[in-house]
Coordinates of C-alpha atoms and ligand atoms in Angstrom, one line a residue:
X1 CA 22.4 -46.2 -51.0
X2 CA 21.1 -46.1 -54.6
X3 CA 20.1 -43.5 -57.0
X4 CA 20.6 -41.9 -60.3
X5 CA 23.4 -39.4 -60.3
X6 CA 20.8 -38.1 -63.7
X7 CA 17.6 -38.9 -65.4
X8 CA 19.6 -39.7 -68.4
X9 CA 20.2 -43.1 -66.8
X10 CA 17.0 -43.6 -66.2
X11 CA 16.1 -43.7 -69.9
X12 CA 15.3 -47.0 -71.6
X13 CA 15.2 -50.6 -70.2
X14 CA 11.0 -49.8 -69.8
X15 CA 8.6 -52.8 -68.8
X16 CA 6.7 -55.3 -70.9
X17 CA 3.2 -55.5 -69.6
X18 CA 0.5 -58.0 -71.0
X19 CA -2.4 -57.2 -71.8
X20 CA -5.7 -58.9 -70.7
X21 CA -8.6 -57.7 -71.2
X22 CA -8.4 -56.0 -74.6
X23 CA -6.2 -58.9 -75.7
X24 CA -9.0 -61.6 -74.1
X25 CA -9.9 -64.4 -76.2
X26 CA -7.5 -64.1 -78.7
X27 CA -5.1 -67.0 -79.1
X28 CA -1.9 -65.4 -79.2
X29 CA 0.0 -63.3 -76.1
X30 CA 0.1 -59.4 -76.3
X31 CA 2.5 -57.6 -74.5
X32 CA 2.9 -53.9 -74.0
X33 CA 6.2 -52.3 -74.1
X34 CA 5.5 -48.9 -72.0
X35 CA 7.4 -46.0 -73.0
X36 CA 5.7 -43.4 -70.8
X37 CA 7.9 -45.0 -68.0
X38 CA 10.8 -43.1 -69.3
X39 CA 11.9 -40.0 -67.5
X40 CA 10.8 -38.0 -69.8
X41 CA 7.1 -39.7 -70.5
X42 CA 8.0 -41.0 -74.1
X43 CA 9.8 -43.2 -76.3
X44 CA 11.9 -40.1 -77.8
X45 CA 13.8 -39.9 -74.5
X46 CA 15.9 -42.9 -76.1
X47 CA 16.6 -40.7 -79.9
X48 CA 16.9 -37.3 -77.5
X49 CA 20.2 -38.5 -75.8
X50 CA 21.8 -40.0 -78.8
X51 CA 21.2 -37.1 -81.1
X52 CA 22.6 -34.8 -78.8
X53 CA 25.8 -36.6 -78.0
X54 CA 26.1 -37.3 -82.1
X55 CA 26.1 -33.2 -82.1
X56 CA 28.4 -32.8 -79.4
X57 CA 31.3 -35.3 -80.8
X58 CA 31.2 -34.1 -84.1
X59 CA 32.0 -30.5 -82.7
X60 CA 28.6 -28.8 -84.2
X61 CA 26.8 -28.0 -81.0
X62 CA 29.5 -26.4 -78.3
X63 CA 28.7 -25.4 -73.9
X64 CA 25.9 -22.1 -74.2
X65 CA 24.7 -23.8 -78.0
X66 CA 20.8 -23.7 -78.8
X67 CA 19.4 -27.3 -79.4
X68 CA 16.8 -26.4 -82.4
X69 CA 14.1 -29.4 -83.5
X70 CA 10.3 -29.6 -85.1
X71 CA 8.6 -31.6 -82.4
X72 CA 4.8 -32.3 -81.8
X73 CA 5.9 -32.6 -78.3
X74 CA 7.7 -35.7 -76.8
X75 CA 10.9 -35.3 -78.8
X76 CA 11.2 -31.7 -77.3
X77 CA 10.5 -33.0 -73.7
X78 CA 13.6 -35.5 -74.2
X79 CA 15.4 -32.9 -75.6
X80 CA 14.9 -30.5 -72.9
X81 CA 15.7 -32.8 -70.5
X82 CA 19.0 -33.4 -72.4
X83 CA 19.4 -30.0 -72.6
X84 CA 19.2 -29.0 -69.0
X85 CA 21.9 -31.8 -67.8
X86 CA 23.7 -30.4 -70.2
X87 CA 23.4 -26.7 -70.2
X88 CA 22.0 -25.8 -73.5
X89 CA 18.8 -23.8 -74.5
X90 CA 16.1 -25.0 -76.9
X91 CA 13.9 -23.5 -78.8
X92 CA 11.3 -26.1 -80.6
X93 CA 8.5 -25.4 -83.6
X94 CA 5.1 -27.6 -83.2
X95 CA 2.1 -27.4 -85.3
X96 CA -1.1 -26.0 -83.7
X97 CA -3.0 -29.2 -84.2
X98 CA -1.0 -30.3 -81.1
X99 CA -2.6 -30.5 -77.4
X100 CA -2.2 -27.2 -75.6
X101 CA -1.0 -29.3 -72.6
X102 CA 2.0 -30.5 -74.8
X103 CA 3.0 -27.5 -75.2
X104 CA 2.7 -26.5 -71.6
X105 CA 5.1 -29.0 -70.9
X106 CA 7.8 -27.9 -73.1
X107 CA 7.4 -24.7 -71.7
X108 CA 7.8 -26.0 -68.2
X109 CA 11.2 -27.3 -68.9
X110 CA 12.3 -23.8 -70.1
X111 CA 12.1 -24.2 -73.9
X112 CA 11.0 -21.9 -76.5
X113 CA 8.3 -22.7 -78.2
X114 CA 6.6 -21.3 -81.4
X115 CA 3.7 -22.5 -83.2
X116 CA 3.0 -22.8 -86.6
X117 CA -0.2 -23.7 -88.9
X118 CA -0.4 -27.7 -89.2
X119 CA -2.3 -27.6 -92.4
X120 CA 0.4 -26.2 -94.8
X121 CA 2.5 -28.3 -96.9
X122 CA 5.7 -29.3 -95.2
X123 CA 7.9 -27.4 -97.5
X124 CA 6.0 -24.3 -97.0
X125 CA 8.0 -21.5 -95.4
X126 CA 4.9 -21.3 -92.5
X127 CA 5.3 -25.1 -91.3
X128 CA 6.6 -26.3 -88.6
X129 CA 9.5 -27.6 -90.2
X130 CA 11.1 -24.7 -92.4
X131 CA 10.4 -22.7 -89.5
X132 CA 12.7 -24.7 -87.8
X133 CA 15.5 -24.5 -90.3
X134 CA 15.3 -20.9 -90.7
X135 CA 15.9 -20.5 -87.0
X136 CA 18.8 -22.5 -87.0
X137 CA 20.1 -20.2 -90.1
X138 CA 19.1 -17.1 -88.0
X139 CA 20.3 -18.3 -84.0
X140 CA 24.2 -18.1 -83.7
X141 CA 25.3 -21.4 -81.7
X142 CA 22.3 -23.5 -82.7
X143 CA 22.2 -26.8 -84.6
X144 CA 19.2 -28.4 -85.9
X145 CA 18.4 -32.1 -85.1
X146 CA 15.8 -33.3 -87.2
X147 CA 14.6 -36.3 -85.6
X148 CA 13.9 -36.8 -89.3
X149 CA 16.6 -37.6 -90.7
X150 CA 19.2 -38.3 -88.2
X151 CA 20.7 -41.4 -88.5
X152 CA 21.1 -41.1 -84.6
X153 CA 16.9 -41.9 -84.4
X154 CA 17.0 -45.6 -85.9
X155 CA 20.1 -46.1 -84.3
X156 CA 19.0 -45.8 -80.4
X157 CA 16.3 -47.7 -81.7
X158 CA 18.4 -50.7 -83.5
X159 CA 21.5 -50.5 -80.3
X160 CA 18.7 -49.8 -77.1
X161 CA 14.7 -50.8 -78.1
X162 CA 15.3 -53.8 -80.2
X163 CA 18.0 -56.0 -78.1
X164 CA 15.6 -55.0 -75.0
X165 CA 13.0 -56.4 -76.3
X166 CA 14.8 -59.4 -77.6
X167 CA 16.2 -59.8 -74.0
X168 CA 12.9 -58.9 -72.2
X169 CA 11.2 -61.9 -74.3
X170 CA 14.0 -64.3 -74.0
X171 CA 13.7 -64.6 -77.8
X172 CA 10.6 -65.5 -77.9
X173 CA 9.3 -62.4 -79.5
X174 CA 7.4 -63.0 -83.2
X175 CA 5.7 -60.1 -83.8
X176 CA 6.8 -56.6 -83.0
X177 CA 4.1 -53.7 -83.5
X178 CA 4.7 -50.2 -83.8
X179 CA 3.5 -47.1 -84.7
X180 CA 5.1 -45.0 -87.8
X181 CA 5.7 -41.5 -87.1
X182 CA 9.5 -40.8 -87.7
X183 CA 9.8 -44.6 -88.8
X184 CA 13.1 -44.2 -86.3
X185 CA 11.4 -47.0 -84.0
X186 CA 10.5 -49.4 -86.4
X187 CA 13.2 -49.4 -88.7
X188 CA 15.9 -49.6 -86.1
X189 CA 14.5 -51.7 -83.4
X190 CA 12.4 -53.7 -86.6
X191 CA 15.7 -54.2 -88.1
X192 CA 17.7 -55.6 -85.2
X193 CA 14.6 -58.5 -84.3
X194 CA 14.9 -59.3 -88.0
X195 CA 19.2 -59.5 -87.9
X196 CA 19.1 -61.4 -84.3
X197 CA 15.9 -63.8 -85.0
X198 CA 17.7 -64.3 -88.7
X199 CA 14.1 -63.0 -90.3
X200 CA 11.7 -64.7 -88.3
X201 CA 10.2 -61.6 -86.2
X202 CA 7.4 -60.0 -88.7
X203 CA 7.5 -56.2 -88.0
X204 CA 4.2 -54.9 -88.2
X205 CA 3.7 -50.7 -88.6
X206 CA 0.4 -48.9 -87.8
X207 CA -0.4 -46.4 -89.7
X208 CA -3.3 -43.7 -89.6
X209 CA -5.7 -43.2 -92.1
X210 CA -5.1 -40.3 -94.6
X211 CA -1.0 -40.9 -94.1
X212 CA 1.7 -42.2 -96.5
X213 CA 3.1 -45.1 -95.0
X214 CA -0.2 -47.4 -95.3
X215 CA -1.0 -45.6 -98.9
X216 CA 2.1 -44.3 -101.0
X217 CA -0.1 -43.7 -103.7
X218 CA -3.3 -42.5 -102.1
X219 CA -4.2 -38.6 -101.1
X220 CA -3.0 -37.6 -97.8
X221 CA -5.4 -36.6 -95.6
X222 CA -5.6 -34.8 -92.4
X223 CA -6.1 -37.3 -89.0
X224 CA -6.7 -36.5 -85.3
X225 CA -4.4 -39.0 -84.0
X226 CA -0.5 -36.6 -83.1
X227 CA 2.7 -37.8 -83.4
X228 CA 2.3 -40.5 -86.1
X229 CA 1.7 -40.7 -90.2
X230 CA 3.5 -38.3 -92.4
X231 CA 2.5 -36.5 -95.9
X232 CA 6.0 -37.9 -97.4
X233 CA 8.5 -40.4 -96.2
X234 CA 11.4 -39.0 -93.8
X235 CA 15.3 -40.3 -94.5
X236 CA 14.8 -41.5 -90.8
X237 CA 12.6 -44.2 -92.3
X238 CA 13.4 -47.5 -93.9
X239 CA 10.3 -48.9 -95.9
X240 CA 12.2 -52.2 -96.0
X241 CA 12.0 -53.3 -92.3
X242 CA 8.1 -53.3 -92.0
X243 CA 6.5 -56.9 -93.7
X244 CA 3.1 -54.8 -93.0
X245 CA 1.5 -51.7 -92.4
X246 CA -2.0 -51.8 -90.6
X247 CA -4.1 -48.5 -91.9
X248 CA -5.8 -47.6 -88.5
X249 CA -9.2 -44.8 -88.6
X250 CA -9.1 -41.8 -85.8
X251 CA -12.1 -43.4 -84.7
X252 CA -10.5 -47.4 -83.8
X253 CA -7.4 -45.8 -82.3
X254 CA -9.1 -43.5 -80.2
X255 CA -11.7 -46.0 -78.6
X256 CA -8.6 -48.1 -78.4
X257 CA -6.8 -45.8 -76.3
X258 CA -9.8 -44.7 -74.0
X259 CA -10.6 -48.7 -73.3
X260 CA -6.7 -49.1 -72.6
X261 CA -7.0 -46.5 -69.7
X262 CA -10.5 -47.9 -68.4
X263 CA -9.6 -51.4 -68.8
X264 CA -6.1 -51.7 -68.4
X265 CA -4.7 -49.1 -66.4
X266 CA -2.8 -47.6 -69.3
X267 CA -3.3 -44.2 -70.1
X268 CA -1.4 -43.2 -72.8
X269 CA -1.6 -41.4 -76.2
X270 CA -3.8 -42.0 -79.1
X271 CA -1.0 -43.8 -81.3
X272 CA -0.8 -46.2 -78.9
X273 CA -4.3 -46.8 -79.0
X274 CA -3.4 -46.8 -82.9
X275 CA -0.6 -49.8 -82.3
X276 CA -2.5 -51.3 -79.9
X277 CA -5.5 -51.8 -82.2
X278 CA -2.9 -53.0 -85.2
X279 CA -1.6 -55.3 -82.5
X280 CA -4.8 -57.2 -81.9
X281 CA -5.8 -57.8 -85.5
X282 CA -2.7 -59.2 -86.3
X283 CA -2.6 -61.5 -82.9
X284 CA -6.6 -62.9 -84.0
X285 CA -4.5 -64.3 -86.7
X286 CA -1.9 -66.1 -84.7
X287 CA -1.8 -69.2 -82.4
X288 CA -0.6 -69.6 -78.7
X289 CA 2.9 -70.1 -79.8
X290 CA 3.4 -66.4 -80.8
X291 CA 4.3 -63.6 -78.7
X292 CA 3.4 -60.0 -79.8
X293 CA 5.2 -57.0 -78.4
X294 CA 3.7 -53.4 -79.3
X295 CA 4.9 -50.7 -77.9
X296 CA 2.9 -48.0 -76.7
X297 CA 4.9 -44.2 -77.2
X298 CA 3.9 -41.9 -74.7
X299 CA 1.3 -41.3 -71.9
X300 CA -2.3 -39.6 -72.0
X301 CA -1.7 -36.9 -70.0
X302 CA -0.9 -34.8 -73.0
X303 CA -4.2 -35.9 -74.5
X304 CA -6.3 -35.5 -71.1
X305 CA -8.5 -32.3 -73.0
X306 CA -9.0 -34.2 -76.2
X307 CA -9.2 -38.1 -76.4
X308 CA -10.4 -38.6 -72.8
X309 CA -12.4 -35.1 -73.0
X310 CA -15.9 -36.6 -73.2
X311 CA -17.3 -33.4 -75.2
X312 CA -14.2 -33.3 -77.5
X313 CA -15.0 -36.8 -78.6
X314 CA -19.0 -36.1 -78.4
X315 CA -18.5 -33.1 -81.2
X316 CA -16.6 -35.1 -83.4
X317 CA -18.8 -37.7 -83.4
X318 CA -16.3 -40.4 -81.8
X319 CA -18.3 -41.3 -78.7
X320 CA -22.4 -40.4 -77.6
X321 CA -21.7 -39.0 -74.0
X322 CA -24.5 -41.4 -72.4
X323 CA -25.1 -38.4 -70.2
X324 CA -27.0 -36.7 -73.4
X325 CA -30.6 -38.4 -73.2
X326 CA -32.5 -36.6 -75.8
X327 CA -32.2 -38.0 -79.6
X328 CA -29.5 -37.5 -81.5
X329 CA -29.0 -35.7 -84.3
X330 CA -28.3 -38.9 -86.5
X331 CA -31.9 -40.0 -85.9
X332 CA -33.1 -36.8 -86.4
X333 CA -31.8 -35.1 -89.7
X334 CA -30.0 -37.0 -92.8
X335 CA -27.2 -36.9 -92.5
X336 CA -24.3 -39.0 -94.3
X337 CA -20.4 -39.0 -94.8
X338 CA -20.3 -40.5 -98.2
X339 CA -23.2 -37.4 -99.4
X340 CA -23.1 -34.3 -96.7
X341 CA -26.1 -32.7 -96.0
X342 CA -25.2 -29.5 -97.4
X343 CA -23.6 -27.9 -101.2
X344 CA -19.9 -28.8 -100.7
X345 CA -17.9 -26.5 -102.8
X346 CA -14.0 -25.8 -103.8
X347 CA -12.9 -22.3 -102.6
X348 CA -12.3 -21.1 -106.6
X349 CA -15.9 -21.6 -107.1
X350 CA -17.2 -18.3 -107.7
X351 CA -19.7 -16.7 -105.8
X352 CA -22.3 -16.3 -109.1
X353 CA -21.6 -20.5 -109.9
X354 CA -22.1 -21.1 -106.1
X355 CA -25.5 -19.2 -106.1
X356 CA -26.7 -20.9 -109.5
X357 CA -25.9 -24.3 -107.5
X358 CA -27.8 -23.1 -104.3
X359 CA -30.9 -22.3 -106.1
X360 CA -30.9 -25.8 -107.6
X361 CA -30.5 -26.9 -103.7
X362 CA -34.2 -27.5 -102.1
X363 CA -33.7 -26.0 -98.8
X364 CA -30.2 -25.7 -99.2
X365 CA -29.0 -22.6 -96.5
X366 CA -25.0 -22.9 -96.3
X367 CA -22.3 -23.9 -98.3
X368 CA -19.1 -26.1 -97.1
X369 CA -16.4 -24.6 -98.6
X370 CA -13.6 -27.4 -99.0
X371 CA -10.9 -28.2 -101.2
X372 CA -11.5 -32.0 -100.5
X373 CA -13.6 -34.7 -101.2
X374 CA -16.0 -36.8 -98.9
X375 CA -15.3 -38.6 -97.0
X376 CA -14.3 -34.9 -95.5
X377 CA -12.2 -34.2 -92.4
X378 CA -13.0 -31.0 -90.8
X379 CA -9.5 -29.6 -90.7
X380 CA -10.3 -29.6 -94.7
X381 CA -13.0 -27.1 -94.3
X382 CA -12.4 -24.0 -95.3
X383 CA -15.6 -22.5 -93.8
X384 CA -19.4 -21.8 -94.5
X385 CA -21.2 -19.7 -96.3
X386 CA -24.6 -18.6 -95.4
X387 CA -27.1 -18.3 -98.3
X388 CA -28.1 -14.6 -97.6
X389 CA -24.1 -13.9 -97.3
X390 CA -23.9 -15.4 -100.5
X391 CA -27.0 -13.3 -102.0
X392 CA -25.4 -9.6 -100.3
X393 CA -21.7 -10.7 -101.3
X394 CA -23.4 -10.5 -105.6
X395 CA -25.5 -6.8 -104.8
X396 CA -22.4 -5.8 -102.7
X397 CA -20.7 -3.2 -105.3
X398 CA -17.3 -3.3 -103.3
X399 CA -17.2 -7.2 -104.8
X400 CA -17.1 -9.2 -108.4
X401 CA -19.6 -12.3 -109.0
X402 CA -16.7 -13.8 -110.3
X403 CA -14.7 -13.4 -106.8
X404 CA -14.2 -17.3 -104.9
X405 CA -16.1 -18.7 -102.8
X406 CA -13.6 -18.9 -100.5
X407 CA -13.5 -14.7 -100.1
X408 CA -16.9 -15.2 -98.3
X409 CA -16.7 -18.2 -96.4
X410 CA -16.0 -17.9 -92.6
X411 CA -15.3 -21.2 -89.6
X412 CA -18.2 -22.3 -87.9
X413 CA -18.5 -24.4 -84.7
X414 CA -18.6 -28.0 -85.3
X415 CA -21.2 -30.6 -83.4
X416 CA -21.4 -34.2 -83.2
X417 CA -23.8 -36.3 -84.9
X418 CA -24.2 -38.4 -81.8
X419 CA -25.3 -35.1 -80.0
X420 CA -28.9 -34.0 -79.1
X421 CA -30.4 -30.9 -80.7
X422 CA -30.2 -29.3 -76.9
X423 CA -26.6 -30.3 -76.2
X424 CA -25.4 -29.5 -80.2
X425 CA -27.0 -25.7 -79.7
X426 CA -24.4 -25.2 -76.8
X427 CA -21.5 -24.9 -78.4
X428 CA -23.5 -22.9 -81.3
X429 CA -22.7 -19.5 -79.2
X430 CA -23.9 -16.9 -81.5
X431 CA -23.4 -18.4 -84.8
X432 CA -26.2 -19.5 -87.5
X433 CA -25.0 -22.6 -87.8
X434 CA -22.4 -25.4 -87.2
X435 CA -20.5 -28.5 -89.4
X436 CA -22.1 -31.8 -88.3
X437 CA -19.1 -34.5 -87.9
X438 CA -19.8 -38.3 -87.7
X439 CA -16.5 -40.2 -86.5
X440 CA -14.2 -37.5 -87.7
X441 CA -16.0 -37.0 -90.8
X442 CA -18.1 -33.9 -92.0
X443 CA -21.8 -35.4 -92.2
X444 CA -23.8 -32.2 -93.2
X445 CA -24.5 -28.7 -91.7
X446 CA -27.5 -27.7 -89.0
X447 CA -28.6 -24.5 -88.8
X448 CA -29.4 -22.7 -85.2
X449 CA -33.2 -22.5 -86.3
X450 CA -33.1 -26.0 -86.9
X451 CA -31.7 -27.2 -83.6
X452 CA -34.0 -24.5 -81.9
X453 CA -37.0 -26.5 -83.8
X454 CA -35.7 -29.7 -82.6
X455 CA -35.2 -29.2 -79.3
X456 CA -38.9 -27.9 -78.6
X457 CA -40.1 -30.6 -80.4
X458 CA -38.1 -33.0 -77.8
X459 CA -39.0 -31.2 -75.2
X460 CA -42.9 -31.4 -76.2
X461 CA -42.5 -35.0 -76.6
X462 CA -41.0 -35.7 -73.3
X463 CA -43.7 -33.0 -71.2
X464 CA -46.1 -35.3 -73.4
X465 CA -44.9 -39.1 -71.8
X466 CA -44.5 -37.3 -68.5
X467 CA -48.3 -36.0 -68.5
X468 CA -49.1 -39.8 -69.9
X469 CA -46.9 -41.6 -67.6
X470 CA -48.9 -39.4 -65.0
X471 CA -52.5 -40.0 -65.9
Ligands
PLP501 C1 3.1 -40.0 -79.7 C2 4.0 -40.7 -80.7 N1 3.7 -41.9 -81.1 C3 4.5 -42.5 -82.1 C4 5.6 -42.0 -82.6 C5 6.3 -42.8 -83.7 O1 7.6 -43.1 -83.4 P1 8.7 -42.9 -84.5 O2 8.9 -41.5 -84.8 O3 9.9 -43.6 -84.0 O4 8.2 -43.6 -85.8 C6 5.9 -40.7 -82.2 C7 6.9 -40.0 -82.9 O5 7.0 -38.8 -82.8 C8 5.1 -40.0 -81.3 O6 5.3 -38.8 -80.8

């Protein structure tokens, strides 16, 4: 007879798999290291375990204790699982940027979960983060991971990933890829290939665009892709193990990750997609005698409602869903990322400077109210502002002219520039108008009249080749 006596032995040791037909033509070997075969679906089963037994020895977490942690998801899962061999509760904080499914899953296990607003600094007392420390102050018997800044994170990392891959490739290993969201993976299992190949393994971090690790200096930005990037570096990473960071766009990683489903059979998450696209650049650059291991975090179920949600990627302009025949808005109207068809304005603009402005605006009918610059992501907007909201806001006596922007502006729905005027209306509801997004990036605004306009005038055109194709 065999078996497990618990899932915690089940965690680690996970496959290599190459892969072919994304990898094809290129000289060196990719191989996959798939962490969704852990128990638990991720890579964080490996940092879950450790952490917990680092709490237990050093006498801070004790039989009936509450296991607290900030997780977008896959660390809480490992937890949990941890937890429940173990008998101790957990309660986790996740932004709301994270897929409702994720959180489903926590919640499955028996966790606590509570969600907090994504788009706050970290040190504000509203991210997920402090909330997190102030309900380890507040819960009697709890203790506080933090998968970011645990030395426990690189270690698994350095004592379990990095000799299995080593082992796995029979030292043949010359590139390891990973994506940096902690930094725990690459900078332990980055730091062992270095020690054991004596620096010949180059360790290769992927990195979204708008986060730290690929631009210290540069603004961060908000990015689609979950559970890598950060706005600052954590203790838990070491910016001395990588010899590269590859900045990846929501856009690559995601097409990445929906080919690596349809064309290899691996449905994962979007980071993966992220690694997996850093991965191939750096193996075009190689020759047969190199070997190049990226590991792919977690699985694509979580992501089943966004990545592989064909609307979800239609609206933001990712993917034209081939079953939307008409033309698309990007033929239709002018719009551009670099120069958004519409008055972009910072929220302390006041209403009487953003009227001035509109005037000057031909044809100009809402405002994007943003404290960024183009190239802009829609979690930066603030809202719109319609022009005859602005123009009852300055006769409305309860208000100043010299209030912000900002006190008028309200969210709109957001369509894809890939969409057709027919298919964009649908998700208009009954709003005026919506944010127009072109690969994740705001490209103008449309109005409902507009699309309204647009979609007779397609469907005149196409009653007109049907009547000609008839005759
Ligand atoms: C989905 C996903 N990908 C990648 C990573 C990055 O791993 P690490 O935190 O070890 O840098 C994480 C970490 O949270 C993750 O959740």
């Amino acid at each position: 007879m065999h078996y497990q006596n618990s899932l915690l032995e089940l965690i680690g040791n996970t496959p290599l798999v190459r892969l072919k037909r994304v990898a094809a033509g290129l000289p060196a070997t990719v191989l996959a290291k798939v962490e969704y075969l852990n128990p638990g679906g991720s890579v964080k089963d490996r940092i879950a375990v450790r952490m917990v037994e680092a709490a237990e020895a050093d006498g801070r977490l004790r039989p009936g204790g509450t296991i607290i942690e900030p997780t977008s998801g896959n660390t809480g899962v490992g937890l949990a699982i941890v937890a429940q061999e173990k008998g101790y509760r957990c309660l986790f904080t996740c932004p709301d940027k994270v897929a409702a499914d994720k959180i489903r899953v926590l919640r499955a296990y028996g966790a606590t979960v509570v969600i907090c607003p994504a788009t706050v600094p970290v040190d504000d007392p509203r991210s997920y983060r402090s909330v997190a420390a102030r309900l380890e102050r507040e819960t009697q018997g709890a203790v506080l991971l933090d998968q970011y800044s645990h030395p426990e994170n690189p270690r698994s990392h350095y004592l379990g990933t990095g000799p299995e891959l080593w082992r796995q490739t029979d030292g043949r290993i010359t590139h390891f890829v990973a994506g940096i969201g902690t930094g725990g993976t690459i900078s332990g299992a980055g730091a062992y290939l270095k020690k054991v190949s004596h620096g010949r393994v180059r360790i290769i971090g992927a990195d979204p665009e708008g986060s730290i690790y690929s631009d210290p200096e540069g603004p961060v930005r908000p990015y689609l892709l979950e559970g890598v990037g950060q706005p600052q570096l954590p203790r838990s990473y070491d910016p001395t193990v990588p010899d590269e960071i590859i900045r990846v766009s929501d856009h690559e990683a995601i097409t990445m990750t929906r080919r690596l489903a349809r064309e290899e059979a691996l449905l994962t998450g979007g980071s993966c997609g992220m690694a997996a696209v850093a991965a191939l650049r750096v193996a075009e650059r190689l020759t047969p005698d190199d070997l190049v291991v990226v590991l792919l975090p977690d699985s694509g179920r979580g992501y089943l409602a966004k990545i592989f949600d064909d609307q979800w990627v239609a609206r933001l302009g990712l993917f034209d869903d081939p079953a939307d025949t008409g033309p698309r808005l990007r033929e239709l109207l002018p719009l551009s990322v670099e120069r958004p068809r519409a008055i972009v304005l910072q929220p302390e603009v006041s209403l009487l400077r953003a009227a001035t402005l509109l005037d000057h605006y031909p044809g100009g009918t809402h405002i994007v109210v943003t404290a960024g610059a183009p190239p802009l992501r829609l979690a930066e907007v603030v809202g719109l502002v319609a022009a005859h909201t602005l123009r009852d806001a300055l006769t409305d006596p309860r208000r100043s002219a010299i209030d912000p922007i900002s006190s008028v502006a309200t969210v709109r729905p957001h369509v894809g520039a890939g969409q057709s005027a027919s298919a964009a209306a649908c998700h208009l509801d009954a709003h005026d108008a919506a944010v127009v997004i072109e690969r994740g990036f705001v490209c103008g605004v449309v109005t409902g009249d507009e699309l309204d306009d647009l979609t007779r005038a397609d469907t005149a055109r196409t009653s007109r080749e049907t009547a000609l194709e008839t005759t």
